[in-house]
XYZ file of C-alpha atoms in Angstrom:
582
model
C 176.644 164.358 69.297
C 173.828 161.787 69.571
C 172.160 163.854 72.278
C 172.319 166.865 70.017
C 170.578 164.971 67.230
C 167.984 163.614 69.720
C 167.263 167.124 70.996
C 167.031 168.300 67.402
C 164.605 165.516 66.580
C 162.417 166.255 69.622
C 162.488 169.946 68.747
C 161.460 169.028 65.226
C 158.531 167.006 66.625
C 157.373 169.952 68.720
C 157.704 172.349 65.832
C 155.838 170.049 63.372
C 153.360 168.431 65.759
C 150.587 168.370 63.143
C 152.781 166.447 60.706
C 153.930 164.127 63.487
C 150.378 163.447 64.669
C 149.241 162.809 61.086
C 151.818 160.038 60.760
C 150.877 158.717 64.201
C 147.144 158.767 63.401
C 147.391 157.106 60.012
C 149.605 154.346 61.397
C 147.385 153.954 64.450
C 144.319 153.748 62.238
C 145.801 151.008 60.122
C 147.086 149.032 63.108
C 143.810 149.593 64.998
C 141.699 148.298 62.146
C 143.992 145.369 61.587
C 144.230 144.370 65.240
C 140.550 145.087 65.962
C 139.266 143.135 62.982
C 141.647 140.271 63.692
C 140.391 140.156 67.304
C 136.751 140.503 66.270
C 136.274 137.042 64.758
C 137.699 135.124 67.760
C 135.640 137.273 70.161
C 132.444 136.740 68.189
C 133.137 133.034 67.847
C 133.911 132.701 71.562
C 130.642 134.475 72.370
C 128.656 132.141 70.105
C 130.415 128.988 71.311
C 129.893 129.897 74.955
C 126.225 130.723 74.320
C 125.560 127.473 72.420
C 127.320 125.432 75.075
C 125.426 127.149 77.891
C 122.044 126.798 76.183
C 122.851 123.222 75.059
C 121.920 123.475 71.402
C 121.221 120.089 69.833
C 123.857 118.292 67.781
C 121.368 116.313 65.685
C 117.771 117.042 64.793
C 115.845 113.971 63.605
C 112.656 114.208 61.554
C 110.286 111.516 60.329
C 107.069 111.824 58.352
C 105.534 109.144 60.619
C 106.709 110.734 63.872
C 108.568 109.243 66.827
C 107.382 107.457 69.963
C 108.702 107.420 73.511
C 110.256 104.049 72.664
C 112.136 105.677 69.777
C 113.430 108.402 72.089
C 114.667 105.792 74.558
C 116.356 103.855 71.737
C 118.282 106.938 70.592
C 119.209 107.795 74.175
C 120.778 104.330 74.481
C 122.807 104.749 71.282
C 126.547 104.780 71.900
C 127.938 108.294 71.744
C 124.609 109.960 72.492
C 124.543 112.008 75.683
C 120.803 112.771 75.704
C 117.728 112.415 73.474
C 114.607 114.530 73.786
C 111.366 114.281 71.837
C 109.615 117.491 70.821
C 106.603 118.784 68.921
C 105.974 122.011 67.045
C 103.184 123.693 65.124
C 102.804 126.771 62.942
C 99.647 128.750 63.650
C 98.058 132.044 62.696
C 97.451 134.542 65.468
C 95.668 137.903 65.411
C 97.920 140.796 66.461
C 95.109 143.344 66.331
C 93.930 145.840 63.734
C 93.401 142.998 61.282
C 97.076 141.958 61.300
C 97.801 138.260 61.378
C 101.199 136.650 61.870
C 102.515 133.114 61.590
C 104.000 131.930 64.877
C 105.921 128.685 65.310
C 105.199 127.034 68.656
C 107.879 124.692 70.042
C 107.568 122.440 73.061
C 110.038 123.089 75.867
C 112.636 120.320 76.145
C 114.469 119.338 79.290
C 118.219 120.170 79.372
C 118.360 120.899 75.640
C 117.747 123.917 73.389
C 117.337 125.986 76.539
C 115.845 129.466 75.943
C 117.832 132.332 77.463
C 115.304 134.352 79.459
C 115.607 138.110 78.873
C 112.394 139.319 80.566
C 109.499 137.903 82.607
C 109.483 134.318 83.787
C 109.335 130.752 82.483
C 105.905 129.228 81.651
C 104.290 127.221 84.449
C 100.873 126.424 82.976
C 99.884 124.759 79.656
C 98.333 128.033 78.442
C 101.503 130.098 79.036
C 104.414 130.640 76.659
C 107.806 132.271 76.153
C 107.893 134.842 73.365
C 110.566 135.616 70.784
C 112.704 138.366 72.378
C 113.560 139.749 68.926
C 109.902 140.057 67.840
C 107.944 140.788 71.017
C 108.614 143.702 73.357
C 108.368 143.762 77.143
C 105.122 145.739 77.055
C 103.543 142.683 75.386
C 104.060 140.543 78.507
C 100.666 139.310 79.634
C 99.235 139.458 76.136
C 97.429 136.350 74.851
C 98.232 134.968 71.413
C 94.924 133.511 70.261
C 94.810 130.615 67.835
C 92.908 132.153 64.919
C 89.906 130.369 63.477
C 91.583 130.377 60.059
C 93.954 127.658 61.245
C 93.375 124.115 60.021
C 91.487 121.618 62.137
C 94.670 119.575 62.632
C 96.471 122.650 63.999
C 93.626 123.515 66.383
C 93.535 119.915 67.605
C 97.308 119.847 68.127
C 97.264 123.045 70.201
C 95.439 122.171 73.386
C 94.520 125.781 74.313
C 92.640 128.435 72.374
C 95.290 131.006 73.269
C 98.675 131.284 74.991
C 99.681 134.087 77.343
C 103.183 135.546 76.971
C 104.784 135.407 80.442
C 108.407 135.856 79.379
C 110.734 136.787 76.534
C 113.735 134.702 75.564
C 116.451 134.131 72.977
C 116.678 130.637 71.510
C 119.902 128.879 70.493
C 117.978 127.367 67.568
C 117.389 130.875 66.160
C 120.721 132.724 66.348
C 119.877 135.292 63.665
C 116.716 137.020 62.493
C 115.641 134.179 60.184
C 112.604 132.306 61.555
C 112.032 129.928 58.645
C 109.244 129.299 56.172
C 105.789 127.831 56.676
C 102.887 126.426 54.694
C 100.583 128.616 56.807
C 99.595 132.197 56.023
C 102.013 134.154 53.850
C 104.648 131.415 53.988
C 107.050 133.160 56.369
C 107.328 132.582 60.134
C 107.302 135.886 62.014
C 108.296 134.655 65.475
C 108.652 131.634 67.690
C 107.145 130.794 71.085
C 107.992 128.058 73.564
C 105.114 126.210 75.228
C 105.154 123.505 77.918
C 104.641 120.043 76.484
C 101.266 119.913 78.270
C 100.124 122.758 76.008
C 100.071 120.349 73.052
C 97.672 117.482 72.408
C 99.752 114.915 70.517
C 100.261 111.172 70.178
C 103.777 111.071 68.740
C 106.742 113.421 68.707
C 107.437 115.382 65.527
C 111.191 115.447 66.052
C 113.960 114.175 68.308
C 116.974 116.230 69.402
C 120.311 114.549 70.244
C 123.458 115.765 71.958
C 126.788 113.955 71.682
C 129.293 112.956 74.315
C 132.785 114.477 73.968
C 131.509 116.833 71.272
C 134.136 119.538 71.638
C 133.626 123.218 70.954
C 131.128 124.298 68.332
C 132.599 125.187 64.920
C 135.857 123.448 65.781
C 137.458 120.762 63.642
C 137.160 118.371 66.583
C 133.426 119.019 66.771
C 132.932 118.521 63.042
C 134.956 115.317 63.121
C 132.930 113.981 66.057
C 129.694 114.898 64.282
C 130.750 113.188 61.067
C 131.778 110.147 63.059
C 128.399 109.897 64.765
C 126.188 110.694 61.771
C 126.223 107.241 60.050
C 125.155 105.469 63.255
C 122.388 108.018 63.812
C 121.183 107.652 60.220
C 121.109 103.858 60.533
C 119.157 104.093 63.769
C 116.696 106.564 62.217
C 116.081 104.190 59.314
C 115.560 101.250 61.697
C 113.143 103.148 63.930
C 111.285 104.526 60.924
C 110.841 101.017 59.501
C 109.628 99.754 62.874
C 107.273 102.712 63.123
C 105.871 101.852 59.696
C 105.398 98.198 60.699
C 103.713 99.197 63.973
C 101.353 101.616 62.235
C 100.518 99.012 59.584
C 99.910 96.304 62.189
C 97.795 98.620 64.360
C 95.824 99.746 61.329
C 95.224 96.172 60.179
C 94.111 95.189 63.675
C 91.798 98.189 63.815
C 90.410 97.373 60.352
C 89.845 93.735 61.339
C 88.119 94.780 64.551
C 86.053 97.339 62.657
C 85.070 94.750 60.058
C 83.966 92.385 62.817
C 82.043 95.188 64.515
C 80.312 96.021 61.229
C 79.453 92.352 60.663
C 78.107 92.069 64.207
C 76.311 95.362 63.682
C 74.519 94.096 60.582
C 73.557 90.901 62.408
C 72.244 92.897 65.347
C 70.509 95.243 62.911
C 68.644 92.446 61.123
C 67.821 90.601 64.351
C 66.602 93.691 66.180
C 64.713 94.844 63.113
C 62.944 91.455 62.891
C 62.181 91.562 66.632
C 60.883 95.101 66.326
C 58.704 94.198 63.354
C 57.303 91.216 65.280
C 56.599 93.429 68.277
C 54.956 96.016 66.037
C 52.893 93.294 64.344
C 51.792 91.967 67.746
C 50.915 95.487 68.824
C 48.962 95.999 65.581
C 47.014 92.781 66.148
C 46.298 93.789 69.734
C 45.065 97.173 68.565
C 42.863 95.675 65.837
C 41.522 93.175 68.402
C 40.933 96.102 70.715
C 39.041 97.911 67.951
C 36.892 94.799 67.497
C 36.316 94.584 71.244
C 35.449 98.285 71.304
C 32.914 97.869 68.490
C 31.482 94.820 70.248
C 31.267 96.876 73.439
C 29.360 99.569 71.568
C 26.981 96.925 70.223
C 26.636 95.418 73.706
C 25.925 98.894 75.051
C 23.163 99.462 72.519
C 21.789 95.978 73.159
C 21.942 96.664 76.887
C 19.884 99.764 76.406
C 17.334 97.698 74.464
C 17.390 94.985 77.115
C 17.019 97.615 79.828
C 13.957 99.035 78.130
C 12.564 95.506 77.769
C 13.362 94.861 81.428
C 11.460 97.978 82.372
C 8.525 96.688 80.384
C 8.875 93.231 81.971
C 9.039 94.899 85.390
C 5.828 96.714 84.671
C 4.258 93.402 83.622
C 5.538 91.747 86.783
C 4.133 94.537 88.884
C 0.784 94.020 87.108
C 0.985 90.291 87.875
C 1.686 91.035 91.507
C -1.340 93.337 91.562
C -3.436 90.610 89.930
C -2.153 88.013 92.399
C -2.917 90.325 95.265
C -6.427 90.769 93.841
C -6.855 86.995 93.493
C -5.573 86.547 97.035
C -8.076 89.085 98.248
C -10.797 87.226 96.333
C -9.658 83.937 97.872
C -9.743 85.423 101.327
C -13.227 86.690 100.574
C -14.232 83.197 99.489
C -12.818 81.775 102.728
C -14.690 84.374 104.675
C -17.843 83.539 102.695
C -17.286 79.828 103.363
C -16.902 80.400 107.048
C -19.996 82.527 106.980
C -21.839 79.761 105.148
C -20.523 77.326 107.726
C -21.868 79.518 110.469
C -25.112 79.791 108.604
C -25.131 76.016 108.298
C -24.611 75.799 111.994
C -27.512 78.096 112.455
C -29.574 75.903 110.309
C -28.562 72.936 112.414
C -31.662 73.217 114.130
C -33.430 72.759 110.823
C -32.180 69.252 110.558
C -29.069 67.229 110.907
C -29.388 65.648 107.537
C -29.490 68.894 105.771
C -26.801 70.140 108.135
C -24.446 67.349 107.321
C -25.059 67.785 103.625
C -24.553 71.490 103.919
C -21.552 71.038 106.153
C -19.973 68.683 103.649
C -20.630 71.139 100.855
C -19.344 74.006 102.973
C -16.230 72.089 104.011
C -15.533 71.207 100.430
C -16.045 74.738 99.269
C -13.943 75.995 102.199
C -11.168 73.539 101.355
C -11.265 74.700 97.761
C -11.221 78.281 98.893
C -8.320 77.621 101.250
C -6.456 75.810 98.455
C -7.014 78.734 96.165
C -5.834 81.030 98.944
C -2.690 78.946 99.430
C -2.055 78.866 95.682
C -2.652 82.555 95.476
C -0.157 83.239 98.268
C 2.423 81.000 96.644
C 1.876 82.675 93.292
C 2.130 86.046 95.008
C 5.407 85.038 96.658
C 6.762 83.828 93.317
C 5.617 86.964 91.581
C 7.177 89.138 94.283
C 10.424 87.138 94.036
C 10.466 87.494 90.284
C 9.688 91.178 90.678
C 12.600 91.614 93.106
C 14.946 89.701 90.763
C 13.780 91.776 87.848
C 14.313 94.970 89.869
C 17.817 93.828 90.835
C 18.651 92.948 87.247
C 17.310 96.288 86.090
C 19.390 98.036 88.755
C 22.475 96.090 87.682
C 21.743 96.758 84.042
C 21.261 100.453 84.774
C 24.535 100.550 86.697
C 26.307 98.858 83.787
C 24.633 101.194 81.316
C 25.672 104.182 83.459
C 29.280 102.963 83.517
C 29.332 101.875 79.899
C 29.869 105.385 78.342
C 32.855 106.071 80.613
C 34.247 102.604 80.003
C 33.758 103.005 76.272
C 35.390 106.458 76.427
C 38.334 104.993 78.406
C 38.594 102.158 75.905
C 38.534 104.671 73.053
C 41.214 106.766 74.766
C 43.354 103.696 75.364
C 42.922 102.642 71.751
C 43.778 106.126 70.516
C 46.817 106.224 72.804
C 47.740 102.754 71.638
C 47.498 103.780 67.991
C 49.526 106.913 68.725
C 52.172 104.893 70.557
C 52.115 102.334 67.779
C 52.574 104.960 65.057
C 55.253 106.769 67.088
C 56.955 103.473 67.825
C 56.917 102.457 64.184
C 58.194 105.882 63.141
C 60.914 105.783 65.819
C 61.844 102.248 64.841
C 62.011 103.150 61.164
C 64.080 106.237 62.002
C 66.409 104.334 64.323
C 66.874 101.527 61.842
C 67.444 104.054 59.065
C 70.060 105.753 61.267
C 71.600 102.398 62.124
C 71.682 101.416 58.456
C 73.228 104.779 57.562
C 75.809 104.442 60.343
C 76.696 100.939 59.217
C 76.913 102.103 55.615
C 79.091 105.037 56.665
C 81.223 102.668 58.720
C 81.668 100.428 55.678
C 82.642 103.446 53.605
C 85.075 104.635 56.280
C 86.477 101.128 56.477
C 86.972 101.151 52.718
C 88.692 104.531 53.009
C 90.885 103.176 55.807
C 91.862 100.232 53.623
C 92.665 102.627 50.791
C 94.739 104.836 53.090
C 96.554 101.790 54.406
C 97.359 100.753 50.842
C 98.624 104.292 50.237
C 100.709 104.300 53.443
C 104.284 105.037 52.490
C 107.447 104.267 54.341
C 108.674 107.150 56.442
C 110.712 109.944 54.926
C 113.477 110.617 57.427
C 115.938 113.456 57.812
C 119.054 113.678 59.969
C 119.931 117.336 60.355
C 122.996 118.677 62.113
C 123.793 122.135 63.395
C 125.165 122.965 59.967
C 121.636 122.773 58.543
C 120.445 125.255 61.151
C 120.200 128.639 59.415
C 121.326 130.707 62.397
C 124.238 128.399 63.231
C 125.500 128.319 59.636
C 124.991 132.068 59.083
C 126.864 132.906 62.276
C 129.870 130.881 61.155
C 129.692 132.455 57.698
C 129.408 135.998 59.040
C 132.328 135.561 61.440
C 134.388 134.145 58.560
C 133.537 137.245 56.531
C 134.788 139.402 59.382
C 138.006 137.340 59.488
C 138.478 137.788 55.729
C 137.879 141.528 56.015
C 140.457 141.694 58.825
C 143.084 140.528 56.354
C 142.107 142.592 53.302
C 140.672 145.835 54.666
C 143.616 146.904 56.951
C 146.040 146.381 54.044
C 144.577 149.472 52.402
C 145.142 151.466 55.577
C 148.741 150.229 55.762
C 149.334 151.209 52.131
C 147.794 154.614 52.767
C 149.855 154.991 55.952
C 153.048 154.067 54.092
C 152.197 156.511 51.310
C 151.430 159.303 53.799
C 154.601 158.616 55.776
C 156.743 158.517 52.643
C 155.191 161.710 51.294
C 155.487 163.518 54.628
C 159.086 162.498 55.247
C 160.099 163.319 51.637
C 158.611 166.784 51.973
C 160.274 167.214 55.368
C 163.698 166.272 53.991
C 163.239 168.640 51.064
C 162.306 171.460 53.413
C 165.351 170.842 55.633
C 168.088 170.551 52.998
C 169.856 173.592 54.490
C 169.830 172.045 57.983
C 171.109 168.778 56.552
C 173.950 170.681 54.862
C 174.825 172.432 58.140
C 174.846 169.082 59.948
C 177.199 167.675 57.332
C 179.410 170.741 57.654
C 179.526 170.181 61.396
C 180.822 166.703 60.762
C 177.686 164.530 61.134
C 177.659 161.467 58.917
C 174.802 160.496 56.615
C 173.793 157.679 58.972
C 173.604 159.996 61.948
C 171.575 162.525 59.975
C 169.299 159.694 58.689
C 168.755 158.419 62.252
C 167.194 161.752 63.175
C 164.483 161.366 60.548
C 164.101 157.651 61.228
C 163.531 158.450 64.910
C 160.948 161.047 63.888
C 158.992 158.632 61.661
C 159.621 155.509 63.757
C 158.482 157.028 67.027
C 155.277 158.252 65.368
C 154.689 154.804 63.873
C 155.473 153.008 67.138
C 153.269 155.203 69.280
C 150.494 155.080 66.651
C 150.742 151.282 66.535
C 150.476 150.959 70.314
C 147.565 153.369 70.564
C 145.840 151.895 67.498
C 146.263 148.324 68.767
C 144.908 149.187 72.211
C 141.899 151.088 70.912
C 141.239 148.687 68.049
C 141.283 145.527 70.167
C 139.189 147.157 72.900
C 136.614 148.993 70.801
C 136.276 147.682 67.261
C 134.968 144.170 68.148
C 132.330 145.752 70.402
C 131.295 148.194 67.641
C 131.022 145.418 65.055
C 129.115 143.181 67.502
C 126.665 145.990 68.153
C 126.181 146.356 64.418
C 125.682 142.614 64.095
C 123.219 142.868 67.003
C 120.568 143.733 64.443
C 121.061 140.179 63.137
C 122.155 138.312 66.265
C 122.332 140.046 69.639
C 121.659 136.876 71.615
C 124.435 137.601 74.186
C 126.964 140.306 75.116
C 130.369 140.057 73.470
C 132.970 138.088 75.410
């Protein structure tokens, strides 16, 4: 009897396959949605947790308005419960994308063993001027393109970025940016379009802008154990941040005071050097002025001496002519004296001739002749001596005239050289005074500017405020928080949404089976007439509906668990898409 009912039920299924499949499909749809949505949240969460663990997203992000030093990083690394601490820098800058389009890009420094980018194309940067691009913003055909630092950026930004442009050598996903949100910025339109990762050598910085920490025994992300561990660590991290910030403030204040003291001493020494060197320069200029005025006096005296020399030379020429006349006169007198000697000798000869005329007269004549001859010889000797003196004086006068002429010939050149030297001296003097006045004016301006800068430094030091510090966890990361929220939404939908399908399935099944029973009242009556009980007759229809529901549930569960999470993850890929679904 049971076999007869089973064969009847199977025959009924074959004869009403459309009705049977409708029940199967509606049940499978409800079960598939329920099972798929319930499996979706754990799959998405497992994918995110595995990705964050693999890429080693930070547990704490520390910020300070005064920055952090290497010593601060080492202090946090030594904190109990901290696995690693890494300092980092970042900067928002405008870059030209062509055709007049500018975008705000946030440049992060690459950190060792933390916040690791997941490379999707290209390679990692090897040079300071290379970078990893945002895989969600940049496409592979942009590899090799250089992101130039636009001139519209502030001076501080251009100084912080060591290179004028950064070449995209790879594309990567970042665990710090799980979704499409890239944050806000004070640069450009206020919204960050994309991120890039640059080697630390690509920045020119003195202190880190932030420090990232990872915890020991952290547990899985989003888990209660992780949150408990984070909350346990946070007070110690906050205390350490406050301590390091206070020390940083004290160090900056002490360094600034030391620099101000040194600058004040340098300014004081500068003023002393300024006044001393200015006095020395003025003394040197005064000495040079006196030398030049003395030189002018000497030059004027030289001109007067030159004119006097010309007068003396003319007088010497006249004296030479007179001397030559004297020599001629002396030569004439000498010739006359020689004539007198010759006449005396002739008279002596004549006296000798007249010897025969008488000795007495001879002796008288001889005595007169000897006397006259002696006088003549004396005159001759005097004349020769006078001639020698006159010739000597003439030679001396000629030599003096020659010397005077030589001096007069050289005098114009010497006077011209003296004039040139004086003119050069005056030019050097005027240039030297002008240079000295300019240099001292520059020195005075520099010292005045230094005093003003020192005053500004004192004012800034008085305005120096204690550091504003922030201890951020993963929960303050937009992508991390949004991912948890979105997966929770999927989990909530998995509870509410399938209920409608189950209600619809129940309604369809009830309607279908009610109609089927109504249509088969005659068959039911025949079965009763043949002796089948109500339970046996009911089992036929329960088998019909139950088998459809069971098969639909199995098919719906299999397809829902296998396909629906993947479909939803692909839809969420527009927001996330950082890794394939696990």
